[in-house]
GROMACS .gro file of C-alpha atoms in nm:
model
  492
    1MET     CA    1  -1.444  -1.611  -2.380
    2ALA     CA    2  -1.306  -1.977  -2.294
    3VAL     CA    3  -0.975  -1.862  -2.378
    4ASP     CA    4  -1.029  -1.540  -2.159
    5TYR     CA    5  -1.133  -1.789  -1.871
    6THR     CA    6  -0.841  -2.018  -1.907
    7VAL     CA    7  -0.602  -1.737  -1.865
    8ILE     CA    8  -0.755  -1.617  -1.574
    9VAL     CA    9  -0.837  -1.977  -1.406
   10VAL     CA   10  -0.432  -2.048  -1.470
   11TYR     CA   11  -0.346  -1.733  -1.313
   12LEU     CA   12  -0.562  -1.794  -0.995
   13ALA     CA   13  -0.435  -2.135  -0.972
   14GLY     CA   14  -0.055  -2.031  -1.004
   15MET     CA   15  -0.135  -1.771  -0.698
   16LEU     CA   16  -0.272  -2.045  -0.479
   17ALA     CA   17   0.035  -2.272  -0.553
   18MET     CA   18   0.300  -1.995  -0.480
   19GLY     CA   19   0.130  -1.967  -0.146
   20TRP     CA   20   0.185  -2.329  -0.116
   21TRP     CA   21   0.570  -2.289  -0.163
   22GLY     CA   22   0.570  -1.997   0.042
   23MET     CA   23   0.463  -2.167   0.337
   24ARG     CA   24   0.730  -2.436   0.334
   25ARG     CA   25   0.990  -2.129   0.317
   26ALA     CA   26   0.829  -1.951   0.604
   27LYS     CA   27   0.970  -2.122   0.880
   28SER     CA   28   1.020  -1.818   1.174
   29LYS     CA   29   0.869  -1.481   1.198
   30SER     CA   30   1.116  -1.309   1.027
   31GLU     CA   31   1.049  -1.473   0.727
   32PHE     CA   32   0.680  -1.515   0.778
   33LEU     CA   33   0.654  -1.150   0.846
   34VAL     CA   34   0.954  -0.992   0.629
   35ALA     CA   35   1.084  -1.261   0.380
   36GLY     CA   36   1.410  -1.294   0.636
   37ARG     CA   37   1.497  -0.921   0.531
   38ARG     CA   38   1.670  -1.114   0.216
   39LEU     CA   39   1.527  -0.920  -0.099
   40GLY     CA   40   1.752  -0.841  -0.344
   41PRO     CA   41   1.702  -0.540  -0.587
   42MET     CA   42   1.486  -0.726  -0.864
   43MET     CA   43   1.246  -0.873  -0.660
   44TYR     CA   44   1.226  -0.538  -0.415
   45SER     CA   45   1.182  -0.343  -0.684
   46GLY     CA   46   0.879  -0.566  -0.819
   47THR     CA   47   0.704  -0.636  -0.494
   48MET     CA   48   0.756  -0.246  -0.403
   49ALA     CA   49   0.561  -0.150  -0.740
   50ALA     CA   50   0.331  -0.417  -0.682
   51ILE     CA   51   0.190  -0.333  -0.343
   52VAL     CA   52   0.164   0.045  -0.443
   53LEU     CA   53  -0.026   0.030  -0.768
   54GLY     CA   54  -0.351  -0.192  -0.699
   55GLY     CA   55  -0.707  -0.152  -0.816
   56ALA     CA   56  -0.728   0.222  -0.737
   57SER     CA   57  -0.441   0.304  -0.941
   58THR     CA   58  -0.497   0.095  -1.224
   59ILE     CA   59  -0.937   0.110  -1.259
   60GLY     CA   60  -0.930   0.428  -1.096
   61GLY     CA   61  -0.625   0.575  -1.244
   62VAL     CA   62  -0.814   0.498  -1.602
   63GLY     CA   63  -1.136   0.642  -1.471
   64LEU     CA   64  -0.944   0.962  -1.408
   65GLY     CA   65  -0.821   0.989  -1.747
   66TYR     CA   66  -1.178   0.939  -1.872
   67GLN     CA   67  -1.275   1.235  -1.667
   68TYR     CA   68  -0.979   1.492  -1.681
   69GLY     CA   69  -0.755   1.353  -1.951
   70LEU     CA   70  -0.391   1.387  -1.917
   71SER     CA   71  -0.411   1.565  -1.577
   72GLY     CA   72  -0.597   1.248  -1.414
   73ALA     CA   73  -0.218   1.078  -1.408
   74TRP     CA   74  -0.192   1.325  -1.087
   75MET     CA   75  -0.353   1.090  -0.828
   76VAL     CA   76  -0.087   0.789  -0.902
   77PHE     CA   77   0.194   1.043  -1.002
   78THR     CA   78   0.153   1.183  -0.669
   79ILE     CA   79   0.206   0.771  -0.503
   80GLY     CA   80   0.533   0.746  -0.732
   81LEU     CA   81   0.644   1.071  -0.598
   82GLY     CA   82   0.594   0.949  -0.225
   83LEU     CA   83   0.745   0.621  -0.301
   84LEU     CA   84   1.053   0.821  -0.439
   85ALA     CA   85   1.118   1.021  -0.159
   86LEU     CA   86   1.082   0.729   0.094
   87SER     CA   87   1.332   0.577  -0.115
   88VAL     CA   88   1.576   0.816  -0.133
   89PHE     CA   89   1.546   1.001   0.214
   90PHE     CA   90   1.412   0.758   0.451
   91SER     CA   91   1.435   0.384   0.328
   92ALA     CA   92   1.796   0.337   0.406
   93ARG     CA   93   1.709   0.435   0.803
   94ILE     CA   94   1.419   0.262   0.814
   95ALA     CA   95   1.606  -0.080   0.702
   96ARG     CA   96   1.853  -0.064   0.963
   97LEU     CA   97   1.612  -0.033   1.231
   98LYS     CA   98   1.555  -0.430   1.197
   99VAL     CA   99   1.191  -0.387   1.320
  100TYR     CA  100   0.868  -0.510   1.212
  101THR     CA  101   0.601  -0.228   1.242
  102VAL     CA  102   0.594   0.147   1.239
  103SER     CA  103   0.468   0.163   1.613
  104GLU     CA  104   0.813  -0.059   1.694
  105MET     CA  105   1.016   0.225   1.548
  106LEU     CA  106   0.794   0.496   1.737
  107ASP     CA  107   0.844   0.304   2.058
  108LEU     CA  108   1.261   0.284   1.987
  109ARG     CA  109   1.280   0.649   1.923
  110TYR     CA  110   1.011   0.785   2.194
  111GLY     CA  111   1.142   0.511   2.487
  112GLY     CA  112   0.858   0.259   2.440
  113ARG     CA  113   0.499   0.360   2.507
  114SER     CA  114   0.377   0.514   2.207
  115GLY     CA  115   0.317   0.203   1.987
  116LEU     CA  116  -0.019   0.091   2.113
  117ILE     CA  117  -0.215   0.417   2.014
  118SER     CA  118  -0.032   0.443   1.717
  119GLY     CA  119  -0.095   0.079   1.642
  120VAL     CA  120  -0.461   0.137   1.671
  121VAL     CA  121  -0.442   0.425   1.407
  122MET     CA  122  -0.228   0.201   1.200
  123TRP     CA  123  -0.457  -0.101   1.219
  124ALA     CA  124  -0.770   0.110   1.141
  125TYR     CA  125  -0.589   0.237   0.791
  126THR     CA  126  -0.436  -0.099   0.658
  127LEU     CA  127  -0.808  -0.264   0.761
  128MET     CA  128  -0.976   0.001   0.543
  129LEU     CA  129  -0.713  -0.055   0.295
  130ALA     CA  130  -0.761  -0.401   0.269
  131VAL     CA  131  -1.149  -0.379   0.280
  132THR     CA  132  -1.151  -0.132  -0.027
  133SER     CA  133  -0.932  -0.349  -0.240
  134THR     CA  134  -1.108  -0.682  -0.173
  135ILE     CA  135  -1.441  -0.451  -0.278
  136ALA     CA  136  -1.294  -0.411  -0.626
  137TYR     CA  137  -1.285  -0.793  -0.681
  138ALA     CA  138  -1.688  -0.725  -0.747
  139THR     CA  139  -1.615  -0.485  -1.052
  140ILE     CA  140  -1.345  -0.764  -1.209
  141PHE     CA  141  -1.539  -1.072  -1.173
  142ASP     CA  142  -1.857  -0.882  -1.278
  143VAL     CA  143  -1.689  -0.842  -1.629
  144LEU     CA  144  -1.538  -1.166  -1.662
  145PHE     CA  145  -1.802  -1.405  -1.534
  146ASP     CA  146  -2.119  -1.159  -1.461
  147MET     CA  147  -2.059  -1.242  -1.092
  148ASN     CA  148  -2.287  -1.181  -0.805
  149ARG     CA  149  -2.112  -0.894  -0.602
  150THR     CA  150  -2.120  -1.080  -0.276
  151ILE     CA  151  -1.981  -1.409  -0.454
  152ALA     CA  152  -1.686  -1.182  -0.653
  153ILE     CA  153  -1.581  -1.067  -0.303
  154ILE     CA  154  -1.568  -1.377  -0.148
  155LEU     CA  155  -1.415  -1.559  -0.419
  156GLY     CA  156  -1.146  -1.284  -0.488
  157GLY     CA  157  -1.079  -1.237  -0.103
  158SER     CA  158  -1.032  -1.597  -0.019
  159ILE     CA  159  -0.770  -1.652  -0.266
  160VAL     CA  160  -0.572  -1.372  -0.132
  161VAL     CA  161  -0.639  -1.496   0.222
  162ALA     CA  162  -0.533  -1.846   0.135
  163TYR     CA  163  -0.209  -1.758  -0.007
  164SER     CA  164  -0.114  -1.492   0.289
  165THR     CA  165  -0.225  -1.744   0.536
  166LEU     CA  166  -0.014  -1.982   0.412
  167GLY     CA  167   0.311  -1.839   0.345
  168GLY     CA  168   0.322  -1.485   0.453
  169MET     CA  169   0.520  -1.232   0.328
  170TRP     CA  170   0.717  -1.503   0.115
  171SER     CA  171   0.415  -1.564  -0.091
  172ILE     CA  172   0.293  -1.269  -0.114
  173THR     CA  173   0.619  -1.143  -0.253
  174LEU     CA  174   0.642  -1.426  -0.512
  175THR     CA  175   0.273  -1.398  -0.611
  176ASP     CA  176   0.355  -1.007  -0.637
  177MET     CA  177   0.652  -1.053  -0.870
  178VAL     CA  178   0.404  -1.233  -1.100
  179GLN     CA  179   0.139  -0.955  -1.071
  180PHE     CA  180   0.406  -0.706  -1.169
  181VAL     CA  181   0.468  -0.882  -1.459
  182VAL     CA  182   0.130  -0.975  -1.544
  183LYS     CA  183   0.042  -0.546  -1.474
  184THR     CA  184   0.340  -0.463  -1.690
  185ILE     CA  185   0.243  -0.650  -2.007
  186GLY     CA  186  -0.105  -0.626  -1.958
  187VAL     CA  187  -0.149  -0.262  -1.916
  188LEU     CA  188   0.167  -0.094  -2.055
  189LEU     CA  189   0.265  -0.313  -2.346
  190LEU     CA  190  -0.099  -0.431  -2.435
  191LEU     CA  191  -0.371  -0.215  -2.317
  192LEU     CA  192  -0.204   0.161  -2.360
  193PRO     CA  193  -0.094   0.098  -2.738
  194ILE     CA  194  -0.391  -0.071  -2.822
  195ALA     CA  195  -0.623   0.174  -2.699
  196VAL     CA  196  -0.428   0.485  -2.830
  197ILE     CA  197  -0.438   0.285  -3.200
  198LYS     CA  198  -0.831   0.229  -3.148
  199ALA     CA  199  -0.871   0.600  -3.057
  200GLY     CA  200  -0.720   0.678  -3.391
  201GLY     CA  201  -0.384   0.802  -3.267
  202PHE     CA  202  -0.284   1.141  -3.065
  203SER     CA  203  -0.394   1.377  -3.323
  204GLU     CA  204  -0.742   1.229  -3.372
  205MET     CA  205  -0.812   1.215  -2.966
  206LYS     CA  206  -0.679   1.609  -2.934
  207ALA     CA  207  -0.927   1.682  -3.272
  208LYS     CA  208  -1.210   1.499  -3.066
  209LEU     CA  209  -1.152   1.628  -2.664
  210PRO     CA  210  -1.144   1.971  -2.532
  211THR     CA  211  -0.802   2.145  -2.490
  212GLU     CA  212  -0.846   2.094  -2.117
  213TYR     CA  213  -0.805   1.724  -2.170
  214PHE     CA  214  -0.438   1.761  -2.275
  215ASP     CA  215  -0.375   2.040  -1.983
  216PRO     CA  216  -0.128   1.867  -1.727
  217LEU     CA  217  -0.293   2.122  -1.472
  218GLY     CA  218  -0.657   2.047  -1.573
  219ILE     CA  219  -0.763   1.870  -1.271
  220GLY     CA  220  -0.717   2.143  -1.043
  221GLY     CA  221  -0.436   2.277  -0.790
  222GLU     CA  222  -0.652   2.228  -0.505
  223THR     CA  223  -0.702   1.855  -0.624
  224ILE     CA  224  -0.347   1.788  -0.662
  225PHE     CA  225  -0.205   1.944  -0.348
  226THR     CA  226  -0.468   1.709  -0.181
  227TYR     CA  227  -0.339   1.405  -0.361
  228VAL     CA  228   0.059   1.519  -0.243
  229LEU     CA  229  -0.074   1.553   0.126
  230ILE     CA  230  -0.264   1.214   0.119
  231TYR     CA  231  -0.113   0.998  -0.115
  232THR     CA  232   0.284   1.132  -0.141
  233PHE     CA  233   0.307   1.168   0.268
  234GLY     CA  234   0.068   0.841   0.308
  235MET     CA  235   0.351   0.652   0.106
  236LEU     CA  236   0.630   0.787   0.370
  237ILE     CA  237   0.459   0.586   0.679
  238GLY     CA  238   0.219   0.352   0.605
  239GLN     CA  239   0.270   0.002   0.746
  240ASP     CA  240   0.182  -0.168   0.425
  241ILE     CA  241   0.481   0.024   0.271
  242TRP     CA  242   0.711  -0.011   0.545
  243GLN     CA  243   0.674  -0.379   0.578
  244ARG     CA  244   0.828  -0.403   0.239
  245VAL     CA  245   1.106  -0.181   0.310
  246PHE     CA  246   1.186  -0.415   0.613
  247THR     CA  247   1.198  -0.707   0.356
  248ALA     CA  248   1.528  -0.568   0.176
  249ARG     CA  249   1.861  -0.712   0.245
  250SER     CA  250   2.020  -0.407   0.275
  251ASP     CA  251   1.965  -0.029   0.292
  252LYS     CA  252   2.133  -0.012  -0.073
  253VAL     CA  253   1.887  -0.209  -0.196
  254ALA     CA  254   1.590  -0.051  -0.025
  255ARG     CA  255   1.734   0.288  -0.149
  256VAL     CA  256   1.800   0.180  -0.511
  257GLY     CA  257   1.507  -0.077  -0.553
  258GLY     CA  258   1.242   0.158  -0.434
  259THR     CA  259   1.366   0.462  -0.650
  260VAL     CA  260   1.313   0.210  -0.946
  261ALA     CA  261   0.981   0.117  -0.833
  262GLY     CA  262   0.888   0.456  -0.784
  263THR     CA  263   0.993   0.579  -1.142
  264TYR     CA  264   0.783   0.276  -1.252
  265CYS     CA  265   0.488   0.414  -1.108
  266LEU     CA  266   0.519   0.768  -1.267
  267VAL     CA  267   0.539   0.570  -1.596
  268TYR     CA  268   0.223   0.388  -1.489
  269ALA     CA  269   0.006   0.706  -1.413
  270VAL     CA  270   0.082   0.878  -1.735
  271ALA     CA  271  -0.025   0.534  -1.915
  272GLY     CA  272  -0.337   0.531  -1.696
  273ALA     CA  273  -0.436   0.886  -1.802
  274VAL     CA  274  -0.364   0.817  -2.158
  275ILE     CA  275  -0.598   0.505  -2.158
  276GLY     CA  276  -0.881   0.710  -2.004
  277THR     CA  277  -0.848   0.969  -2.258
  278ALA     CA  278  -0.852   0.737  -2.560
  279ALA     CA  279  -1.155   0.565  -2.394
  280LYS     CA  280  -1.309   0.888  -2.364
  281VAL     CA  281  -1.281   0.940  -2.729
  282MET     CA  282  -1.416   0.584  -2.812
  283TYR     CA  283  -1.708   0.595  -2.552
  284PRO     CA  284  -1.792   0.977  -2.457
  285LYS     CA  285  -2.115   0.879  -2.256
  286LEU     CA  286  -2.027   0.593  -2.013
  287PRO     CA  287  -2.245   0.597  -1.727
  288SER     CA  288  -1.947   0.637  -1.488
  289ALA     CA  289  -1.588   0.698  -1.524
  290ASP     CA  290  -1.461   0.395  -1.337
  291ALA     CA  291  -1.636   0.200  -1.624
  292ALA     CA  292  -1.375   0.287  -1.879
  293PHE     CA  293  -1.137   0.055  -1.769
  294ALA     CA  294  -1.348  -0.259  -1.801
  295THR     CA  295  -1.550  -0.110  -2.112
  296ILE     CA  296  -1.217  -0.074  -2.342
  297VAL     CA  297  -1.111  -0.401  -2.211
  298LYS     CA  298  -1.420  -0.606  -2.305
  299ASP     CA  299  -1.525  -0.455  -2.604
  300GLU     CA  300  -1.167  -0.337  -2.786
  301LEU     CA  301  -0.935  -0.608  -2.723
  302PRO     CA  302  -0.895  -0.956  -2.865
  303ILE     CA  303  -0.934  -1.287  -2.741
  304GLY     CA  304  -0.662  -1.397  -2.496
  305VAL     CA  305  -0.537  -1.058  -2.460
  306ARG     CA  306  -0.858  -0.945  -2.262
  307GLY     CA  307  -0.805  -1.231  -2.047
  308LEU     CA  308  -0.425  -1.117  -1.987
  309VAL     CA  309  -0.542  -0.762  -1.915
  310LEU     CA  310  -0.823  -0.840  -1.698
  311ALA     CA  311  -0.551  -1.067  -1.530
  312ALA     CA  312  -0.351  -0.783  -1.465
  313ALA     CA  313  -0.633  -0.560  -1.313
  314LEU     CA  314  -0.675  -0.872  -1.077
  315ALA     CA  315  -0.342  -0.878  -1.017
  316ALA     CA  316  -0.332  -0.492  -0.944
  317VAL     CA  317  -0.595  -0.577  -0.660
  318MET     CA  318  -0.458  -0.895  -0.544
  319SER     CA  319  -0.122  -0.708  -0.463
  320THR     CA  320  -0.251  -0.447  -0.289
  321SER     CA  321  -0.486  -0.659  -0.076
  322SER     CA  322  -0.240  -0.902   0.017
  323GLY     CA  323   0.008  -0.636   0.127
  324ALA     CA  324  -0.261  -0.447   0.319
  325LEU     CA  325  -0.394  -0.792   0.496
  326ILE     CA  326  -0.054  -0.855   0.627
  327ALA     CA  327   0.037  -0.531   0.765
  328CYS     CA  328  -0.330  -0.533   0.938
  329ALA     CA  329  -0.235  -0.857   1.096
  330THR     CA  330   0.117  -0.779   1.195
  331VAL     CA  331  -0.036  -0.447   1.360
  332ALA     CA  332  -0.295  -0.646   1.513
  333ASN     CA  333  -0.067  -0.896   1.666
  334ASN     CA  334   0.238  -0.730   1.718
  335ASP     CA  335   0.125  -0.358   1.837
  336ILE     CA  336  -0.201  -0.420   1.951
  337TRP     CA  337  -0.278  -0.774   2.118
  338SER     CA  338   0.073  -0.853   2.195
  339ARG     CA  339   0.088  -0.510   2.379
  340LEU     CA  340  -0.196  -0.584   2.564
  341ARG     CA  341  -0.064  -0.901   2.692
  342GLY     CA  342   0.253  -0.741   2.784
  343ALA     CA  343   0.442  -0.996   2.560
  344ILE     CA  344   0.654  -0.791   2.341
  345LYS     CA  345   0.987  -0.623   2.337
  346PRO     CA  346   0.991  -0.253   2.225
  347SER     CA  347   1.296  -0.325   1.996
  348GLY     CA  348   1.166  -0.541   1.782
  349GLY     CA  349   1.391  -0.790   1.828
  350ASP     CA  350   1.318  -1.198   1.718
  351LYS     CA  351   1.637  -1.367   1.909
  352GLY     CA  352   1.508  -1.665   2.123
  353GLU     CA  353   1.162  -1.614   2.025
  354PRO     CA  354   0.939  -1.929   2.003
  355HIS     CA  355   0.888  -2.107   1.697
  356ASP     CA  356   0.519  -2.092   1.729
  357GLU     CA  357   0.527  -1.741   1.641
  358VAL     CA  358   0.441  -1.840   1.282
  359LYS     CA  359   0.104  -1.966   1.409
  360GLY     CA  360   0.030  -1.691   1.591
  361ASN     CA  361   0.077  -1.477   1.298
  362ARG     CA  362  -0.087  -1.705   1.034
  363LEU     CA  363  -0.384  -1.741   1.274
  364PHE     CA  364  -0.399  -1.326   1.245
  365ILE     CA  365  -0.374  -1.322   0.896
  366LEU     CA  366  -0.670  -1.577   0.891
  367ILE     CA  367  -0.934  -1.354   1.127
  368MET     CA  368  -0.808  -1.019   0.945
  369GLY     CA  369  -0.908  -1.196   0.629
  370VAL     CA  370  -1.241  -1.305   0.712
  371ALA     CA  371  -1.320  -0.986   0.882
  372VAL     CA  372  -1.187  -0.801   0.565
  373ILE     CA  373  -1.403  -1.015   0.347
  374CYS     CA  374  -1.736  -0.954   0.598
  375ILE     CA  375  -1.679  -0.564   0.583
  376ALA     CA  376  -1.640  -0.566   0.204
  377ILE     CA  377  -1.948  -0.711   0.191
  378ALA     CA  378  -2.127  -0.505   0.390
  379LEU     CA  379  -1.976  -0.176   0.281
  380ASN     CA  380  -2.044   0.000  -0.052
  381ASN     CA  381  -1.862   0.344  -0.074
  382VAL     CA  382  -1.525   0.258  -0.155
  383VAL     CA  383  -1.404   0.614  -0.202
  384GLU     CA  384  -1.528   0.733   0.132
  385ALA     CA  385  -1.364   0.430   0.314
  386LEU     CA  386  -1.044   0.504   0.166
  387THR     CA  387  -1.045   0.893   0.220
  388VAL     CA  388  -1.131   0.788   0.616
  389ALA     CA  389  -0.797   0.559   0.607
  390TYR     CA  390  -0.554   0.773   0.471
  391ASN     CA  391  -0.692   1.098   0.640
  392LEU     CA  392  -0.636   0.889   0.979
  393LEU     CA  393  -0.286   0.789   0.870
  394VAL     CA  394  -0.150   1.118   0.743
  395ALA     CA  395  -0.324   1.319   1.027
  396GLY     CA  396  -0.229   1.088   1.326
  397LEU     CA  397   0.104   0.969   1.244
  398LEU     CA  398   0.278   1.174   0.989
  399VAL     CA  399   0.413   1.450   1.254
  400PRO     CA  400   0.522   1.199   1.497
  401ILE     CA  401   0.715   0.984   1.269
  402LEU     CA  402   0.869   1.206   1.053
  403GLY     CA  403   0.937   1.414   1.365
  404GLY     CA  404   1.098   1.141   1.533
  405LEU     CA  405   1.322   1.091   1.237
  406LEU     CA  406   1.403   1.484   1.142
  407TRP     CA  407   1.368   1.610   1.505
  408LYS     CA  408   1.561   1.508   1.811
  409ARG     CA  409   1.390   1.721   2.037
  410GLY     CA  410   1.063   1.563   1.979
  411THR     CA  411   0.917   1.366   2.281
  412VAL     CA  412   0.698   1.082   2.395
  413ALA     CA  413   0.444   1.302   2.530
  414GLY     CA  414   0.455   1.514   2.210
  415ALA     CA  415   0.422   1.194   1.990
  416LEU     CA  416   0.106   1.060   2.193
  417ALA     CA  417  -0.034   1.424   2.157
  418ALA     CA  418   0.010   1.429   1.778
  419VAL     CA  419  -0.158   1.099   1.780
  420SER     CA  420  -0.435   1.167   1.955
  421VAL     CA  421  -0.491   1.545   1.872
  422GLY     CA  422  -0.478   1.456   1.475
  423GLY     CA  423  -0.674   1.168   1.464
  424LEU     CA  424  -0.958   1.317   1.676
  425SER     CA  425  -0.948   1.639   1.492
  426VAL     CA  426  -0.979   1.488   1.169
  427ILE     CA  427  -1.281   1.242   1.257
  428SER     CA  428  -1.442   1.555   1.408
  429LEU     CA  429  -1.389   1.758   1.096
  430MET     CA  430  -1.500   1.464   0.857
  431TRP     CA  431  -1.826   1.484   1.057
  432GLY     CA  432  -1.840   1.871   1.013
  433TYR     CA  433  -1.714   1.914   0.668
  434GLY     CA  434  -1.814   1.563   0.516
  435ILE     CA  435  -1.593   1.264   0.445
  436LEU     CA  436  -1.466   1.375   0.112
  437ALA     CA  437  -1.381   1.730   0.203
  438ASN     CA  438  -1.009   1.844   0.169
  439GLU     CA  439  -1.033   2.050   0.485
  440PRO     CA  440  -1.011   1.782   0.744
  441VAL     CA  441  -0.644   1.640   0.650
  442TYR     CA  442  -0.556   2.008   0.605
  443TYR     CA  443  -0.644   2.128   0.964
  444GLY     CA  444  -0.602   1.775   1.124
  445LEU     CA  445  -0.248   1.788   1.036
  446LEU     CA  446  -0.181   2.131   1.125
  447LEU     CA  447  -0.321   2.075   1.475
  448SER     CA  448  -0.133   1.719   1.494
  449LEU     CA  449   0.201   1.951   1.414
  450ALA     CA  450   0.122   2.203   1.698
  451ALA     CA  451   0.051   1.959   1.948
  452PHE     CA  452   0.376   1.774   1.833
  453VAL     CA  453   0.582   2.101   1.883
  454ILE     CA  454   0.418   2.256   2.192
  455VAL     CA  455   0.390   1.961   2.419
  456SER     CA  456   0.773   1.818   2.321
  457LEU     CA  457   0.882   2.178   2.418
  458ALA     CA  458   0.717   2.193   2.722
  459THR     CA  459   0.810   1.833   2.837
  460LYS     CA  460   1.144   1.717   2.941
  461PRO     CA  461   1.373   1.585   2.672
  462THR     CA  462   1.387   1.216   2.555
  463ASP     CA  463   1.632   1.025   2.775
  464ALA     CA  464   1.984   1.014   2.646
  465ALA     CA  465   2.028   0.677   2.644
  466VAL     CA  466   1.682   0.602   2.465
  467LEU     CA  467   1.858   0.856   2.199
  468ALA     CA  468   2.180   0.680   2.206
  469ALA     CA  469   2.008   0.342   2.169
  470TRP     CA  470   1.810   0.507   1.880
  471ARG     CA  471   2.122   0.632   1.675
  472GLU     CA  472   2.294   0.289   1.716
  473ARG     CA  473   2.002   0.135   1.544
  474LEU     CA  474   1.965   0.381   1.277
  475ALA     CA  475   2.330   0.329   1.212
  476GLY     CA  476   2.251  -0.083   1.169
  477ARG     CA  477   2.472  -0.149   1.477
  478GLY     CA  478   2.222  -0.161   1.786
  479ALA     CA  479   1.984  -0.449   1.639
  480GLU     CA  480   2.020  -0.814   1.741
  481ALA     CA  481   2.113  -1.029   1.510
  482GLU     CA  482   1.864  -1.241   1.355
  483SER     CA  483   1.952  -1.598   1.361
  484ASP     CA  484   1.743  -1.657   1.058
  485ALA     CA  485   1.864  -1.358   0.811
  486GLU     CA  486   2.107  -1.595   0.637
  487PRO     CA  487   2.235  -1.273   0.373
  488ALA     CA  488   2.459  -1.531   0.178
  489THR     CA  489   2.098  -1.658   0.049
  490ALA     CA  490   1.944  -1.357  -0.042
  491THR     CA  491   1.716  -1.348  -0.320
  492GLN     CA  492   1.758  -1.138  -0.625
   0.00000   0.00000   0.00000
């Protein structure tokens, strides 16, 4: 295992080195939080694919393939569909807004009074997303070093917190690009063909497994619908995803680069399901489906390759964890703490802001990172935590966000009603039906929609001046020029 250990150690050292390099580059709020809004198509595509394809997509995607066969691809496939929808229909408008958070967009659209409540909901979502990603370190380091769960979480979490705190979005972008390459090589180019060959090829897999393992809809129509509702729509509105859209140097980069990343996710989804199906042939009686990835890597891959593939799994977890962490800290600082102190402008412009904004955001990443590690150590059920996060996000924020983008009659009262009714109802329904039930998000979303439409129609339309300013920002004409954007040095 010495070669494998060396690969992992070099990889982790590289992550910290890039954090140090990013610290030298992130000299302003825009550079620290959104990489100066300067990413070109290559870096944008890589970092977007890295953030959405985390531990759940890699380890969990293989586990679903082990349990259901090829239809196990649907979870990750719906993530790719969501990213495609975001990129094709909404990303250009989002990028032109020149804001830092989803809540700032809501303030712009509705008149500056909805951001705090929506910020609390978004903060809860990003916090739980960061926690669930951090817990996954325990699984990977257990395979690598037979390490205690708590120590594994502290080790993995500390590395992510370190490079995220040092360089902000620049460090995360650089590390995500490395992680994207490592995942592509480790999972698509190495593990996928090796797993199929070890299982005897597709003909042998079909001969040894039930026919439902090769049914594209074998996982069940209701499950697929729930995945679309939670993950596809979740991709449209999550702060962790939008913050990457804000890094694009132009609306064209956001649209084209995001489309490439979404297509990559579809390929990754099928690859994970095929690997899991192959693992089912080789190890038909594993105690847990989620153990399929680690088992096939540990037992079937040659020295060196095994280390690279485990580094790919580590890369998947780190990319999602770091993206969720900076999103959580950005929301906590800009949408909650600063608003409570009355120190933020609804427009989200950063012209004339004090230079120590970077220190403030860096401090919040450190605080949120420590909190995430502590919660991850205390929490055991990853699936329940992730379900709560996505249910709150979709039921609470989907309607007011998409309603604001698509329906000019929506009002701030309607948006606040949608957030409140959707969030509270989904929490109550999860209490009644159970956290993992499908009904809470179904009914919570319908109640949020009803509240938005009814209250919006019953209240005074949004002020014409607010809507005019909103249209200007959507067209890319109303935002204040960012002094540190320097588009001439945009990063490819």
